[in-house]
Coordinates of C-alpha atoms in Angstrom, one line a residue:
X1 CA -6.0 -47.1 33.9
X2 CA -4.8 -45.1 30.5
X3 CA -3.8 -41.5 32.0
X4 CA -6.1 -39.0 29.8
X5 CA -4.1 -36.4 27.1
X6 CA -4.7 -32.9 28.5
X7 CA -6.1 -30.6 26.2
X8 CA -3.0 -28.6 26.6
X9 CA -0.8 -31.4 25.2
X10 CA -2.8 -31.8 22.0
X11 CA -2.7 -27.9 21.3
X12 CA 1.1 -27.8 21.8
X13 CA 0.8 -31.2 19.5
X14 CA -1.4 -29.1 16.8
X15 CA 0.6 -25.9 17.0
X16 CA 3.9 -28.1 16.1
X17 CA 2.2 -30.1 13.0
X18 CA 1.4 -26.8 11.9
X19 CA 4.6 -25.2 11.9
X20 CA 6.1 -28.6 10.7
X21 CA 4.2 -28.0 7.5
X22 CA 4.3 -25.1 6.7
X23 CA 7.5 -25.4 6.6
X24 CA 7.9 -28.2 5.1
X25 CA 5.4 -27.1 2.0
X26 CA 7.6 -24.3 1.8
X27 CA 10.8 -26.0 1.4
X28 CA 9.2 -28.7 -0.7
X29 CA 6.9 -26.6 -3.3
X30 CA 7.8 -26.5 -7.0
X31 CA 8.5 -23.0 -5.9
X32 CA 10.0 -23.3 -2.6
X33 CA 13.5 -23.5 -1.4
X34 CA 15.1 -25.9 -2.6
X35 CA 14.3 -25.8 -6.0
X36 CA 15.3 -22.1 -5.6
X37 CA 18.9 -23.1 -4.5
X38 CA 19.4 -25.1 -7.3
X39 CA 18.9 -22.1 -9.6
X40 CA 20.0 -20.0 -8.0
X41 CA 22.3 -17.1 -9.1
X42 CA 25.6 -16.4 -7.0
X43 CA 24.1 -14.5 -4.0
X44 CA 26.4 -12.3 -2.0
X45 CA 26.2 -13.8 0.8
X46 CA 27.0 -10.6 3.4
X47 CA 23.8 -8.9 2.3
X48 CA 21.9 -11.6 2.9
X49 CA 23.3 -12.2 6.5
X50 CA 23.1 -8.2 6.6
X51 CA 19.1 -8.8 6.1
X52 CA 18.7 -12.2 8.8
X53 CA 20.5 -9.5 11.1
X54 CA 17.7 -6.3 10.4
X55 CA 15.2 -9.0 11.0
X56 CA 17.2 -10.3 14.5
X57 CA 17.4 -6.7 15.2
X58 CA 13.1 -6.0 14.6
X59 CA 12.8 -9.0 16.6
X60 CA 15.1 -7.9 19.5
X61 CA 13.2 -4.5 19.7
X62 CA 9.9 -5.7 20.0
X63 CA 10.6 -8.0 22.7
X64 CA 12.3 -4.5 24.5
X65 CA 9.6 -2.8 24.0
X66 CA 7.2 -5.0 25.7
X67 CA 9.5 -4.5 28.4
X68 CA 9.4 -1.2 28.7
X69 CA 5.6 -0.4 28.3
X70 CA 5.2 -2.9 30.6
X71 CA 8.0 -2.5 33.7
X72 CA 7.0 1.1 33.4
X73 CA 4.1 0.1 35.8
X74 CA 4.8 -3.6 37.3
X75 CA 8.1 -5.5 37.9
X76 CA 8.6 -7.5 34.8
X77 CA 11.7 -8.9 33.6
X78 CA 12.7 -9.1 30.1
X79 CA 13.3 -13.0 30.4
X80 CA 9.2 -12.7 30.6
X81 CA 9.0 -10.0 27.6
X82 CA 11.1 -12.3 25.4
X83 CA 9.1 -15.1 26.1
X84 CA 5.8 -13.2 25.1
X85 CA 7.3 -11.1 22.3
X86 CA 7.6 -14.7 20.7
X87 CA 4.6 -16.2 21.3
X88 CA 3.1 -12.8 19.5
X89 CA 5.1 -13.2 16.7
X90 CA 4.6 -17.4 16.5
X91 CA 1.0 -17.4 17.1
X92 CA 0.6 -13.6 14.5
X93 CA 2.4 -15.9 11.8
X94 CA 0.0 -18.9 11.8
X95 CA -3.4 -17.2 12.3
X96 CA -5.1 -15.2 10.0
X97 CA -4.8 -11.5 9.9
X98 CA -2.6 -12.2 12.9
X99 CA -5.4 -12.3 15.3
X100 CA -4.2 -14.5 17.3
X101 CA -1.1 -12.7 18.6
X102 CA -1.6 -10.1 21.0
X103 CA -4.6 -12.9 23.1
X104 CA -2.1 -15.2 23.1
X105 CA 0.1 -12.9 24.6
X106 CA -1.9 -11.4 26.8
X107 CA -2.6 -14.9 28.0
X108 CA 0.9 -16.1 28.9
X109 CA 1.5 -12.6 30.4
X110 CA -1.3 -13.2 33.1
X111 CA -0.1 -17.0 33.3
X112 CA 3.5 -15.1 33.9
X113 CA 1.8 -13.6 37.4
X114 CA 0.6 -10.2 35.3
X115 CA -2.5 -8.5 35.9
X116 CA -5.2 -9.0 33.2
X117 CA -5.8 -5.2 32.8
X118 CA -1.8 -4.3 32.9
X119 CA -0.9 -6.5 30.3
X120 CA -3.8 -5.5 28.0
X121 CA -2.5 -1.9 28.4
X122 CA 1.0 -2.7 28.3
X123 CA 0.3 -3.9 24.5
X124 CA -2.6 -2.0 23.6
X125 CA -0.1 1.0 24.0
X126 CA 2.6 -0.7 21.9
X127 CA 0.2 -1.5 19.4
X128 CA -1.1 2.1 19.6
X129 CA 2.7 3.4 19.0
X130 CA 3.4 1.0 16.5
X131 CA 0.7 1.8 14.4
X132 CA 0.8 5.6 14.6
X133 CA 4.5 5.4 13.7
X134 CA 3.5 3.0 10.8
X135 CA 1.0 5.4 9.4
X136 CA 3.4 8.6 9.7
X137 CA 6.4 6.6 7.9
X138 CA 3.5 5.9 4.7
X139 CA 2.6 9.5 5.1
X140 CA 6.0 11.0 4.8
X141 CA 6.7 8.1 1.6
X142 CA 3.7 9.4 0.1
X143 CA 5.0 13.0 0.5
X144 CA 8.8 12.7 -0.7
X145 CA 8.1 10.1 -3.5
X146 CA 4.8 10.8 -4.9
X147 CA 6.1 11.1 -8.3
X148 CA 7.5 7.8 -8.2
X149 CA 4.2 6.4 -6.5
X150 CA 1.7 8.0 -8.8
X151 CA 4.2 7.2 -12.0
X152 CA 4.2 3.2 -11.0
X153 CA 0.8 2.6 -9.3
X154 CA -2.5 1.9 -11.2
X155 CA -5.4 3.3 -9.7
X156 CA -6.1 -0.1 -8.3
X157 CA -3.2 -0.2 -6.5
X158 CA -3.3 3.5 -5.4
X159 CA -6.8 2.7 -4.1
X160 CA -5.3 -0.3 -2.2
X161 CA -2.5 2.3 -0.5
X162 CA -5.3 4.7 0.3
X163 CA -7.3 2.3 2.1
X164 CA -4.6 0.7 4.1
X165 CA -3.8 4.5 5.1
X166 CA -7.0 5.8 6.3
X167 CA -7.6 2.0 7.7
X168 CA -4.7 2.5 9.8
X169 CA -5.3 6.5 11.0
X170 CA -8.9 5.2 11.6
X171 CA -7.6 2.4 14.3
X172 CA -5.5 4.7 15.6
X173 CA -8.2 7.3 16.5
X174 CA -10.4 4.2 17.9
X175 CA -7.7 3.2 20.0
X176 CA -7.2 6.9 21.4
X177 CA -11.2 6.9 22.1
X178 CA -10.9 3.4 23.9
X179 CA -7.8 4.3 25.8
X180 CA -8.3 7.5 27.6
X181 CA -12.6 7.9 27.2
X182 CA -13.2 5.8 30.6
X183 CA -16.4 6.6 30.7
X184 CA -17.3 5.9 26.8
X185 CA -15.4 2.8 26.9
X186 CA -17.3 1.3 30.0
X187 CA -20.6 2.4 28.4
X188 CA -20.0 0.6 25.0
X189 CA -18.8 -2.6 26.9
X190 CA -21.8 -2.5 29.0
X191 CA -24.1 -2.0 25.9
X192 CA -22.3 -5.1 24.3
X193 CA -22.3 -7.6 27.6
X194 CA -25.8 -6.8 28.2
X195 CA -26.8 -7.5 24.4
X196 CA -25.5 -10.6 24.2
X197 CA -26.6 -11.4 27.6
X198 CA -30.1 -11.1 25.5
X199 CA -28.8 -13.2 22.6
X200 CA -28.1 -16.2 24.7
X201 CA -24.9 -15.7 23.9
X202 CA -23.0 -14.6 27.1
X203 CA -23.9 -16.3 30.9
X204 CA -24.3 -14.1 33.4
X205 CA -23.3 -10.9 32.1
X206 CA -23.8 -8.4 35.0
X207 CA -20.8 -10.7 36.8
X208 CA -18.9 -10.5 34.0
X209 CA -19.1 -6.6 33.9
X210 CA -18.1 -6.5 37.2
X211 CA -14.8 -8.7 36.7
X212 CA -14.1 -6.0 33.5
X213 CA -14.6 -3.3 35.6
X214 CA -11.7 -4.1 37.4
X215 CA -9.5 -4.8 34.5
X216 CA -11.0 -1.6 32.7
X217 CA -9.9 0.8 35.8
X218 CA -6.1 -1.3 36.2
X219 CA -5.9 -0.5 31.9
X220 CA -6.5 2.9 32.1
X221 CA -4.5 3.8 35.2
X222 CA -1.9 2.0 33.6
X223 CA -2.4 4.3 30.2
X224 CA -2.4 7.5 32.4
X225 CA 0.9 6.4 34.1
X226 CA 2.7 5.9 30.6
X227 CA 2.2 9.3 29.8
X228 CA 3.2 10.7 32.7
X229 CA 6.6 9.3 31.7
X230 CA 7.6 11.8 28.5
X231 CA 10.8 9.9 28.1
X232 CA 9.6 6.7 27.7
X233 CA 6.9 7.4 25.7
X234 CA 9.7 9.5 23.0
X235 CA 12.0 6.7 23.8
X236 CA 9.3 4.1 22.3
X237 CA 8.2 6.3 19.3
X238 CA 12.2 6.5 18.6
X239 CA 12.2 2.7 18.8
X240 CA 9.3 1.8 17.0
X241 CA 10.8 3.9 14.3
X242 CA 14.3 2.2 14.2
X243 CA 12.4 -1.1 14.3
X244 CA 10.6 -0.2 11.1
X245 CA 13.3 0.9 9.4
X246 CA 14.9 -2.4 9.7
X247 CA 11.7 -4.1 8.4
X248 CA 12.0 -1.9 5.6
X249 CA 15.9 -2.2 4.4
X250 CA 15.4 -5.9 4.4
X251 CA 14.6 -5.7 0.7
X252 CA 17.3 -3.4 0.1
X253 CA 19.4 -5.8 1.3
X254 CA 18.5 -8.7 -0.7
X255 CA 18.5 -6.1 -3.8
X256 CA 22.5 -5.6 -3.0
X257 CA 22.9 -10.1 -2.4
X258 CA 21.8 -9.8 -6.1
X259 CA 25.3 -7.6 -7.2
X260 CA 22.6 -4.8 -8.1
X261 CA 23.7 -1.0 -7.2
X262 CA 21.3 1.4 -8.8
X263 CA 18.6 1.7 -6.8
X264 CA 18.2 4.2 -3.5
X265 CA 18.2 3.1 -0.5
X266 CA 15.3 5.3 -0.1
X267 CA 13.4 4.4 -2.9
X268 CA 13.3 0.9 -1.5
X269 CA 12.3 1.4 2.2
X270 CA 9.2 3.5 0.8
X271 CA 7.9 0.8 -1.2
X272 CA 8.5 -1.9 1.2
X273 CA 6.7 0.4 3.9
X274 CA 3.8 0.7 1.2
X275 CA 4.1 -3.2 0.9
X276 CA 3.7 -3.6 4.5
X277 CA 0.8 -0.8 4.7
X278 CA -1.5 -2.5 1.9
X279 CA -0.7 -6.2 3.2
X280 CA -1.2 -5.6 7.2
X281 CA -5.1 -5.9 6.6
X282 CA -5.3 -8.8 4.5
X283 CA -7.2 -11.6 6.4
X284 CA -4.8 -14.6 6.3
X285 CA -1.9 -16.2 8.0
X286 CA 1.0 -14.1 7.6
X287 CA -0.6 -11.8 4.7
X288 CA -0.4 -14.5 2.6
X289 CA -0.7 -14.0 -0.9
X290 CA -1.2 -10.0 -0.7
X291 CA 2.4 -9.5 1.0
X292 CA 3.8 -11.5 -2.4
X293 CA 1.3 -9.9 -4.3
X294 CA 2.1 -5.9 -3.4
X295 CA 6.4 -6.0 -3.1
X296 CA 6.0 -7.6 -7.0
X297 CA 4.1 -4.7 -7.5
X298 CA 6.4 -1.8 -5.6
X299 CA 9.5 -3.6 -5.8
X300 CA 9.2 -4.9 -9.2
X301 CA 10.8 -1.8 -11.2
X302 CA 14.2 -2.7 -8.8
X303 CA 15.0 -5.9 -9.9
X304 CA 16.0 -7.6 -13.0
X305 CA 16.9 -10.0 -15.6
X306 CA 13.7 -12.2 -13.7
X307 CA 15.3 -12.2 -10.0
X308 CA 12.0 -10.5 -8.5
X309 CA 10.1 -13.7 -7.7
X310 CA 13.5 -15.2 -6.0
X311 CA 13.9 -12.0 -4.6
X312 CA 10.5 -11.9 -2.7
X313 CA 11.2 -15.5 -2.1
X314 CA 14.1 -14.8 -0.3
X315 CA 12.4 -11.9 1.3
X316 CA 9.7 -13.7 3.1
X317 CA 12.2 -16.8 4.0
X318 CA 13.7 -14.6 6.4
X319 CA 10.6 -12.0 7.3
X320 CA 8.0 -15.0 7.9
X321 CA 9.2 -18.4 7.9
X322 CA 12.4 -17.7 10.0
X323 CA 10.1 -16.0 12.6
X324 CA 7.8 -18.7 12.5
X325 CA 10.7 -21.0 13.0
X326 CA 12.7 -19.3 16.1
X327 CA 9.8 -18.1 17.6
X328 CA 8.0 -22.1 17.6
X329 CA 10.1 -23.1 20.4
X330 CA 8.3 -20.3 22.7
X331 CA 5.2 -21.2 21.5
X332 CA 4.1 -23.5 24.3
X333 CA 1.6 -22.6 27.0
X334 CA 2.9 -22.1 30.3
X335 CA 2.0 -24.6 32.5
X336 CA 1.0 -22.9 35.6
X337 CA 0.1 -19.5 37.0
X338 CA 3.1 -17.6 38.3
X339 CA 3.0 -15.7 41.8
X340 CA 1.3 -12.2 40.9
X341 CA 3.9 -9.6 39.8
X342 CA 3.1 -6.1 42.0
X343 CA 3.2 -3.0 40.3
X344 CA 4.8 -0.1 40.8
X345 CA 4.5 3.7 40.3
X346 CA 7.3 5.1 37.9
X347 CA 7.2 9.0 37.3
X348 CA 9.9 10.2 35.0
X349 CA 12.4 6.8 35.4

């Protein structure tokens, strides 16, 4: 008797094909890599290793920082954070508008022995950080380079920026309301089980709520316990900041592998945060096509003689394909639950 293919197998079988390639189109394209390298000009070869080690570096911290939102309330090792940092980053990459990231994550969290509720705080609150930090780095770029900004931006693009800053203060206010309004957030949930319980949509819904309930009061005691901890919560904001900032000075970097000295430092890490800002929404795997699209536009007045398009080239190499390529090996589902991990109560350590 043939021995059936679990459905597990034939997802880690699809997820592999489809890192295979898209990396392959990417090497192979009439604009890829290796067409690149054979025109390439004499790189300097310590920026360039400079920028893979900013990227290691934003890697690193977001794996720590899982780990600390998270062992703030549960014992959780960062073995496990590294583990799920990757699979965020792996299954962000290859979905569109990296939807797929943080429920995957979530998902090998609880598969790690994690409580449902705990691990959905755990990154809610990271996300929450992230993006609040995000939008006050474009807000202070917008304040001390506006001149440049308004002298190189159409109103298009200005439009563009606008939107992707407001976007982003407006999920931060709805993830505020959703994290600390208990008693809103249970009655919008309820609204939503019960109306698709209606619909046909959802089976037994009332059961359902009950389960959420459970993971509802776990998220929210696990919210009010991070900020009872004032140093982890600065200690995460001060991360999250560091983290962006080597996102940032990657394309300062591959500016300086090109033997160009002109520009600031500055200068550059404003327009790559616009870059990131006005890309981050764009529905498509890995902001395909918009993140291209917005550093020619904000990074185009840095670079000359026709090295742009290499440039961003080179840029995404290392920001997008090398994740996707480190972080594949991680990308597996667990195979079985792990022993539940018991929490913990942490004040001020």
């Amino acid at each position: 008797m043939k021995k059936k293919i679990s459905g597990k197998t034939i997802f880690n079988i699809v997820v592999f094909a489809l890192c295979a390639g898209m990396l392959g189109y990417f090497f192979l394209a009439d604009d890829g890599l290796l067409p690149f390298l054979r025109t390439s000009p004499n790189l300097d070869i310590g920026w360039l290793i400079m920028a893979v080690v900013c990227h290691l570096l934003n890697l690193s911290i977001d794996a720590f920082l899982i780990y600390r939102f998270t062992s703030n309330i549960t014992h959780y090792s960062l073995r496990n954070a590294i583990k799920a940092s990757m699979v965020g980053q792996f299954f962000s990459a290859v979905t569109p508008g990296a939807s797929g990231g943080q429920p995957m994550q979530v998902f090998v969290m609880t598969k790690q022995g994690l409580d449902g509720g705990t691990a959905t705080s755990a990154l809610i609150q990271k996300f929450l950080v992230y993006q609040t930090v995000l939008t006050g780095y474009s807000a202070f770029t917008i304040l001390i380079r506006f001149d440049y900004f308004n002298h190189t931006l159409n109103k298009v693009m200005w439009s563009l920026a606008m939107f992707g800053f407001l976007t982003q203060a407006l999920v931060i206010f709805a993830l505020l309301l959703f994290s600390f309004n208990r008693k809103l957030t249970s009655k919008i949930i309820r609204f939503l089980f019960l109306l698709l319980g209606k619909l046909h949509i959802l089976k037994k819904p009332e059961e359902k709520l009950a389960s959420l309930e459970i993971q509802l009061t776990s998220f929210h005691d696990s919210n009010k316990e991070l900020y009872k901890n004032k140093k982890l919560v600065l200690e995460t904001y001060v991360l999250t900041a560091v983290q962006l900032t080597t996102m940032f000075i990657i394309p300062y970097c591959i500016y300086r592998s090109f033997h160009f000295q002109g520009a600031s430092v500055i200068e550059m890490i404003c327009a790559q945060s616009f870059t990131t800002m006005i890309s981050s929404f764009t529905p498509l795997p890995g902001a395909s096509g918009a993140a291209e699209g917005a550093a020619l536009v904000f990074l185009g007045s840095f670079f000359e003689g026709g090295t742009l398009k290499s440039a961003v080239l080179i840029s995404r190499l290392i920001s997008y394909y090398f994740t996707i390529l480190i972080s594949a090996p991680f990308s597996r589902l667990t195979k079985s639950k792990a022993k539940r991990i018991p929490e913990h109560s942490m004040e001020g350590g």
